[in-house]
Tab-separated table of C-alpha atoms in Angstrom:
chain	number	residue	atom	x	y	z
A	628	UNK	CA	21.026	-30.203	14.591
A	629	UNK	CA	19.118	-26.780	15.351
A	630	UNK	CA	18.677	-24.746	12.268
A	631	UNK	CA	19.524	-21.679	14.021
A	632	UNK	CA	22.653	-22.466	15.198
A	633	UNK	CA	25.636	-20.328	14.357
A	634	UNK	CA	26.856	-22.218	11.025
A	635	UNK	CA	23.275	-22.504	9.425
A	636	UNK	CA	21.878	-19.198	10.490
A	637	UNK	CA	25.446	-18.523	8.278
A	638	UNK	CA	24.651	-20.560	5.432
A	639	UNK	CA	21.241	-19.466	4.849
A	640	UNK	CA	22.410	-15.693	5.270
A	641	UNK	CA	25.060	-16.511	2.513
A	642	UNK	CA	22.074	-18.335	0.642
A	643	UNK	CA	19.484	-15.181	0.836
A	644	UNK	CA	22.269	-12.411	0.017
A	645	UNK	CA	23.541	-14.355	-3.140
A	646	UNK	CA	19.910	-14.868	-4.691
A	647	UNK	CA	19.098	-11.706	-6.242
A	648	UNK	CA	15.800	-13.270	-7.040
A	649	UNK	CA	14.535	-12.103	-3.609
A	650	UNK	CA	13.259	-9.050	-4.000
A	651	UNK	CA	12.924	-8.411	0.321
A	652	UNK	CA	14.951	-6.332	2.608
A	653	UNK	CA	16.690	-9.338	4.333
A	654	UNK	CA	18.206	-7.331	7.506
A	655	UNK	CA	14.736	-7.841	9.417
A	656	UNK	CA	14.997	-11.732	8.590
A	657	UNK	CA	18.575	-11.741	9.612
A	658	UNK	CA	17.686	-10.624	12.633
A	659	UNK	CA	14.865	-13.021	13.386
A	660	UNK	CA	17.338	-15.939	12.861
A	661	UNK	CA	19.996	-14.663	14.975
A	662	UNK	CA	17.410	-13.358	18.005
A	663	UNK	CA	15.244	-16.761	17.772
A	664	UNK	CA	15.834	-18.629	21.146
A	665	UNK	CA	15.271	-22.302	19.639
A	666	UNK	CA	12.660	-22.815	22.674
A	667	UNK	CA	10.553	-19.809	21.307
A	668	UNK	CA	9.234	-22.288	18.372
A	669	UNK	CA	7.973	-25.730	19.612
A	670	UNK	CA	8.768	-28.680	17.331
A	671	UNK	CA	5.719	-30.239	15.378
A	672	UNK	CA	6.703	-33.185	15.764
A	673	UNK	CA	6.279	-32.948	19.448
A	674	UNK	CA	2.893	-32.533	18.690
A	675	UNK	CA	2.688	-35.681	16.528
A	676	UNK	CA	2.161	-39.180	17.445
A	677	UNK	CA	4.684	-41.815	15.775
A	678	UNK	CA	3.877	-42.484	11.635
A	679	UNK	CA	2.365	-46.389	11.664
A	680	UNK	CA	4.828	-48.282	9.419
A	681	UNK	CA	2.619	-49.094	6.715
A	682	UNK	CA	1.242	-45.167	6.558
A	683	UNK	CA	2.614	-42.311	4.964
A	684	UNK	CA	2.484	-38.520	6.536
A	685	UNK	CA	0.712	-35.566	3.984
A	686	UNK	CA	2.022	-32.116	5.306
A	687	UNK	CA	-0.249	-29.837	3.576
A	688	UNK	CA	1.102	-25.796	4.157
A	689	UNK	CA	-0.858	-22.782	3.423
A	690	UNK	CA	1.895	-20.253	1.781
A	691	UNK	CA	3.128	-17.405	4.009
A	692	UNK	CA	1.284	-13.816	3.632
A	693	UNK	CA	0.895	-11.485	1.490
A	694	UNK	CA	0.280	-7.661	1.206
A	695	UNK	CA	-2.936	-8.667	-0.738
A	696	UNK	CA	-3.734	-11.014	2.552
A	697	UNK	CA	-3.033	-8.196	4.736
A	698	UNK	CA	-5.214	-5.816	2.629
A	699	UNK	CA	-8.358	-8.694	2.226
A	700	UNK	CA	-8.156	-8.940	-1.443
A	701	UNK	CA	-8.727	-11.793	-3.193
A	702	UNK	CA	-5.740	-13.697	-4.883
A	703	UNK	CA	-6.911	-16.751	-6.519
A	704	UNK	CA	-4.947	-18.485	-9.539
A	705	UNK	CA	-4.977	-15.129	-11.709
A	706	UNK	CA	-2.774	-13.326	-9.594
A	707	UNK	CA	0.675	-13.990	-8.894
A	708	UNK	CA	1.191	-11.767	-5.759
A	709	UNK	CA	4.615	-12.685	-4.066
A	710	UNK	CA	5.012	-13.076	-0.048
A	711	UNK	CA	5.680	-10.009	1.770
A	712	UNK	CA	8.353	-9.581	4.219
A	713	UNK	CA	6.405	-11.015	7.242
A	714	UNK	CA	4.903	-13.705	5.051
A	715	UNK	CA	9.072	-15.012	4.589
A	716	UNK	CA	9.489	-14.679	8.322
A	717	UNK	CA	6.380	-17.097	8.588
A	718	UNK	CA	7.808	-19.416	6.058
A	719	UNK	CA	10.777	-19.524	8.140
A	720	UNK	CA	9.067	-20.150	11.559
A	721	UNK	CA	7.853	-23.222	9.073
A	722	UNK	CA	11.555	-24.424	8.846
A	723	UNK	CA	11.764	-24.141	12.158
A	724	UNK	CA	9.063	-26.083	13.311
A	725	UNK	CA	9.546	-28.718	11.283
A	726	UNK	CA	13.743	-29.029	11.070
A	727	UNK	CA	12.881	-32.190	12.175
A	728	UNK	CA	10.470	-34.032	10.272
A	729	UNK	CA	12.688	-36.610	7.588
A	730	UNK	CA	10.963	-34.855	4.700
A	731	UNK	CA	11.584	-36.269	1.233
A	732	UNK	CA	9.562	-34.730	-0.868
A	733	UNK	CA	8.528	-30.713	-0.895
A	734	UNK	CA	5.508	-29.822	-3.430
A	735	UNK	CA	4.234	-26.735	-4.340
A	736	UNK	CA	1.932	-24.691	-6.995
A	737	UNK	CA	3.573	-22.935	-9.517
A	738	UNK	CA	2.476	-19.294	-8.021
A	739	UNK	CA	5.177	-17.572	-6.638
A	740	UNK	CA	3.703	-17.383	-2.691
A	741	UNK	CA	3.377	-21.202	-2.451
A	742	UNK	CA	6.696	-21.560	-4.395
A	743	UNK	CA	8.961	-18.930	-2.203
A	744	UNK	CA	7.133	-20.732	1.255
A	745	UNK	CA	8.459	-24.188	0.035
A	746	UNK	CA	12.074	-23.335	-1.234
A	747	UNK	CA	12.619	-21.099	2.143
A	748	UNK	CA	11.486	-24.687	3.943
A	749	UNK	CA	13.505	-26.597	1.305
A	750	UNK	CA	16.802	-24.635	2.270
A	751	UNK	CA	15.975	-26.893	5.907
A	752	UNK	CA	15.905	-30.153	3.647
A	753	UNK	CA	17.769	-29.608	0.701
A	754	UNK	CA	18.164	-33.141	-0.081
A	755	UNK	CA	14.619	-33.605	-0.734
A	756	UNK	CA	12.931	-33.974	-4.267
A	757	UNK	CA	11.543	-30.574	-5.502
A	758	UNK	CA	8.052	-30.318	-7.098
A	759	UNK	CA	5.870	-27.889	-9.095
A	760	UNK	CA	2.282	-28.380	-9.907
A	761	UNK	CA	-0.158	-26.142	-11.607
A	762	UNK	CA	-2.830	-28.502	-9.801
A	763	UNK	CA	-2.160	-27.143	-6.395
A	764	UNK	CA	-3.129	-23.740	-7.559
A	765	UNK	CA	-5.779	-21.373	-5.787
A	766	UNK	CA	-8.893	-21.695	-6.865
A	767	UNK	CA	-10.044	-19.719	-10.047
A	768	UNK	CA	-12.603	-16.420	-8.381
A	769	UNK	CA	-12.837	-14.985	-12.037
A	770	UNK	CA	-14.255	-11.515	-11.475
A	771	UNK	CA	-13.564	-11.081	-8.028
A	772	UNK	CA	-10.151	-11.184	-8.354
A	773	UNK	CA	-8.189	-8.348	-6.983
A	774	UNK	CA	-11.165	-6.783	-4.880
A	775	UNK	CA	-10.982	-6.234	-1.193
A	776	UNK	CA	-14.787	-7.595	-1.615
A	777	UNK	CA	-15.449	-6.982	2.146
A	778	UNK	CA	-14.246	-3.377	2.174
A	779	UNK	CA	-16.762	-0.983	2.983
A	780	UNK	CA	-14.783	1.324	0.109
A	781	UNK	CA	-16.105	-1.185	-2.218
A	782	UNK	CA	-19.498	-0.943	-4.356
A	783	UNK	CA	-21.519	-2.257	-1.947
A	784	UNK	CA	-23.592	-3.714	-5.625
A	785	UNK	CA	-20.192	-5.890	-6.456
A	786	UNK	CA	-19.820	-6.863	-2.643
A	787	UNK	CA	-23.639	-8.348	-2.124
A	788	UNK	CA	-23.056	-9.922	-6.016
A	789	UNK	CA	-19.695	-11.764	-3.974
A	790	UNK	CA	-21.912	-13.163	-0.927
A	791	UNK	CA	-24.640	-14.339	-2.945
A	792	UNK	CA	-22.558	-15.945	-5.479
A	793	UNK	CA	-20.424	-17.077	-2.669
A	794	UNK	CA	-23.586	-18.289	-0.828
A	795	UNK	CA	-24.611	-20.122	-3.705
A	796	UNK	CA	-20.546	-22.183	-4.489
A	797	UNK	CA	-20.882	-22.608	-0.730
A	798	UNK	CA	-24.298	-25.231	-1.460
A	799	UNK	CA	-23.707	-26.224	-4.872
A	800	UNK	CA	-19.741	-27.674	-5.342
A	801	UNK	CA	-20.486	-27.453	-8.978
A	802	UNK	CA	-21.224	-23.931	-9.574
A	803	UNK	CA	-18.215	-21.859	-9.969
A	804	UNK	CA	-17.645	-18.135	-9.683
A	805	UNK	CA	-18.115	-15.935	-12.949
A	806	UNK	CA	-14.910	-15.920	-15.047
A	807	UNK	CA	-13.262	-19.130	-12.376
A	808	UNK	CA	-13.828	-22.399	-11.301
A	809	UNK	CA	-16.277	-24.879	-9.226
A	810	UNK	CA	-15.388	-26.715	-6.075
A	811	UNK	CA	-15.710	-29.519	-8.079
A	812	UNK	CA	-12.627	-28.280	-10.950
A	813	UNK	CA	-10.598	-27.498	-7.818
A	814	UNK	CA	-10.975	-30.809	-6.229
A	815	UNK	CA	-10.246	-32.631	-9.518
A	816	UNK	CA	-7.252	-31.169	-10.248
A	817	UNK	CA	-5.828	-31.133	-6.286
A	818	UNK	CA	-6.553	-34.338	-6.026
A	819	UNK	CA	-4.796	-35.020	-8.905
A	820	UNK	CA	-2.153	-33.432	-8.433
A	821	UNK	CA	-1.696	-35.456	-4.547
A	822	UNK	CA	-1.746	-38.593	-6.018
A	823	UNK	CA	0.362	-37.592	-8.826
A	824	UNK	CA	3.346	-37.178	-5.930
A	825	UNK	CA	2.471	-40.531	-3.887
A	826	UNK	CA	2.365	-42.230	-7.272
A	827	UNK	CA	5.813	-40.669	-8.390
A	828	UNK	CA	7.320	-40.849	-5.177
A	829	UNK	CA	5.874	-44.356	-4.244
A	830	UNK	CA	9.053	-45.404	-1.321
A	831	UNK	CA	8.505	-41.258	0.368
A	832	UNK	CA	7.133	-41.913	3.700
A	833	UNK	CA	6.652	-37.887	4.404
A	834	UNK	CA	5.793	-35.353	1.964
A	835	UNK	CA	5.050	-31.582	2.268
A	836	UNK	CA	2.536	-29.743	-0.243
A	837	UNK	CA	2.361	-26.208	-0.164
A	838	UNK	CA	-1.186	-24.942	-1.344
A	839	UNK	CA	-3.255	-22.187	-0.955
A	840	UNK	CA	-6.469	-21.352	1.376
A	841	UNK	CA	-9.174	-22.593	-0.582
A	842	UNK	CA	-7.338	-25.066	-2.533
A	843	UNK	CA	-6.079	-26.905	0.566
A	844	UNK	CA	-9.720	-26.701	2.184
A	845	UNK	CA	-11.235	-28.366	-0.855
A	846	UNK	CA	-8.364	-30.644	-0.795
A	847	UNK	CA	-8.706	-31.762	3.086
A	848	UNK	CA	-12.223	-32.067	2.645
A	849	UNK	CA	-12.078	-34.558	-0.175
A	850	UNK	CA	-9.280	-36.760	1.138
A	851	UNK	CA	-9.774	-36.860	4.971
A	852	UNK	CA	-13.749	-36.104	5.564
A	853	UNK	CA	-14.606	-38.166	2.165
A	854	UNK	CA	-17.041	-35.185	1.505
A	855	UNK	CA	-15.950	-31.991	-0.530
A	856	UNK	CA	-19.210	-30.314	0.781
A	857	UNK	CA	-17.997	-29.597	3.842
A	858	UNK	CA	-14.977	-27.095	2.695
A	859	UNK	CA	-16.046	-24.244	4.052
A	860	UNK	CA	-16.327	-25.211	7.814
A	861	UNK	CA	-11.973	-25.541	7.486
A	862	UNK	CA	-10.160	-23.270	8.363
A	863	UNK	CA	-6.993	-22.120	6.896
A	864	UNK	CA	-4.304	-19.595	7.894
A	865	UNK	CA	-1.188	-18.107	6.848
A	866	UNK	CA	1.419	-21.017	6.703
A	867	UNK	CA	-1.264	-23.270	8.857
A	868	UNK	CA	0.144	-26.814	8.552
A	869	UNK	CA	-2.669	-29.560	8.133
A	870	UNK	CA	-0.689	-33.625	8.891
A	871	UNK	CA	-3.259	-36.382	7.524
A	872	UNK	CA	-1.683	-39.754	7.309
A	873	UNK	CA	-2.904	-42.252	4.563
A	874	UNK	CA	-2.335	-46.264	4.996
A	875	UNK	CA	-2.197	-48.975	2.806
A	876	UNK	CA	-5.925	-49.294	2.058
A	877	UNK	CA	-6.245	-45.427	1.308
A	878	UNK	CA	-7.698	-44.477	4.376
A	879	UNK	CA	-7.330	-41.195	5.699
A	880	UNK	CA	-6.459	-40.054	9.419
A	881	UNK	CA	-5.987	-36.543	10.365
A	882	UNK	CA	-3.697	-35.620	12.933
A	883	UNK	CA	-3.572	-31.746	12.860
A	884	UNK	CA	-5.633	-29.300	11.553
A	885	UNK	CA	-5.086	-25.473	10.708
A	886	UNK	CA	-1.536	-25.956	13.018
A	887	UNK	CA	-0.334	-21.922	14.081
A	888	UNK	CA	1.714	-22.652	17.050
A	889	UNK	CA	5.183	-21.894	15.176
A	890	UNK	CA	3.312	-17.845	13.824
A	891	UNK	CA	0.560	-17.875	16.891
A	892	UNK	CA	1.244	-14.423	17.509
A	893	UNK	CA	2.164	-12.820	13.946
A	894	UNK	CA	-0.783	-14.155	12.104
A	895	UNK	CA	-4.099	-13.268	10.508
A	896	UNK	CA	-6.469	-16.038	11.607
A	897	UNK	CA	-9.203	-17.144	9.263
């Protein structure tokens, strides 16, 4: 059943106006559900071959945008910064292009961007376990928290002291940034928190995780190129969706990487 169609654009209208938790003018979203044709989004799972019987299907999210994202700041796991309205219109393209994948199991971190982009796709598969881990939090920058560090209005001192610590996490996983964490710490603990869900949720065939830009490039690089090293050449957008599948003996297969189609046109691509 379309998710836009009359009853559940409805429903999730009812849903948005009765949770005074969300802190958004909702009129603009209101009217992207009710003037979304359902052939302007393509289905990802048009774009996915069949899940082998003895796999199971990661879908690993990026969390919709932010006015931080939109101003180049840097968020990391010190600052809570919630999605902005475009961001929620992004998480909702999300619901849209996946209505219908048989998701069972919706993970997030605990900060408030990856949270909101999983419960907006969890009102498309409400029957699905719920889960919040601190593991799948952004990665720790320390000092350069909260600093637009490529702004030319910024000390250009604090901006080179970015790119050549940057430079130097970049070669050496184990070096983290002043005040935050190492590759390494970051893989550990995403990692951890991964198998944490196929462990708990051992009979789940497909799972969504909703992570964060570095965090999910750490993440990918560990699981599916078996090398943590080579983070940085991933890419990661607004509410990209990443599809690895994992079989039996552990091994890793991706099927989609950095995924935009559903927000092609009303995204910042990085």
């Amino acid at each position: 059943m379309n998710l836009f169609g009359a009853f559940q654009k409805a429903a999730i209208i009812r849903s948005l106006q009765a949770d005074t938790t969300q802190v958004f003018n909702s009129h603009k979203l209101i009217l992207f559900l009710f003037d979304m044709n359902s052939d302007e989004i393509p289905l990802l799972s048009s774009f996915l071959p069949p899940l082998a019987e003895s796999s199971r299907r990661i879908y690993l999210l990026r969390h919709g945008e932010t006015d931080w994202n939109k101003q180049g700041k840097i968020q990391g796991g010190g600052y809570d910064i919630p999605l902005n309205e475009n961001g929620r219109l992004q998480a909702m393209a999300v619901a849209k292009t996946m209505e219908n994948i048989p998701l069972t199991v919706i993970a997030s971190s605990t900060l408030s961007r990856s949270k909101e982009t999983a419960d907006i796709l969890w009102k498309q598969h409400n029957a699905c376990h719920r889960v919040l881990d601190a593991g799948l939090k952004e990665m720790g920058f320390g000092e350069f928290e909260g600093l637009a560090v490529h702004s030319e209005t910024l000390d250009p001192e604090v901006r080179k002291r970015f790119k050549t610590i940057g430079r130097e996490v970049n070669k050496n996983v184990k070096v983290s940034f002043p005040g935050g964490e190492s590759t390494t710490q970051v893989e550990e603990r995403s990692t951890g928190a991964l198998f944490k869900v196929l462990n708990d949720y051992p009979e789940e065939k497909h799972i969504a995780l909703v992570g964060h830009g570095r965090m999910n490039k750490v993440l990918i690089a560990s699981i599916a190129y078996d090398d943590v090293n080579k983070f940085f050449t991933i890419k990661q957008s607004n509410t990209a969706i990443n599809v690895l599948d994992v079989d039996t003996d552990g091994k890793w297969t991706i099927q989609s990487l950095n995924y935009l189609e559903h927000v092609k046109d009303n995204v910042i691509t990085r």
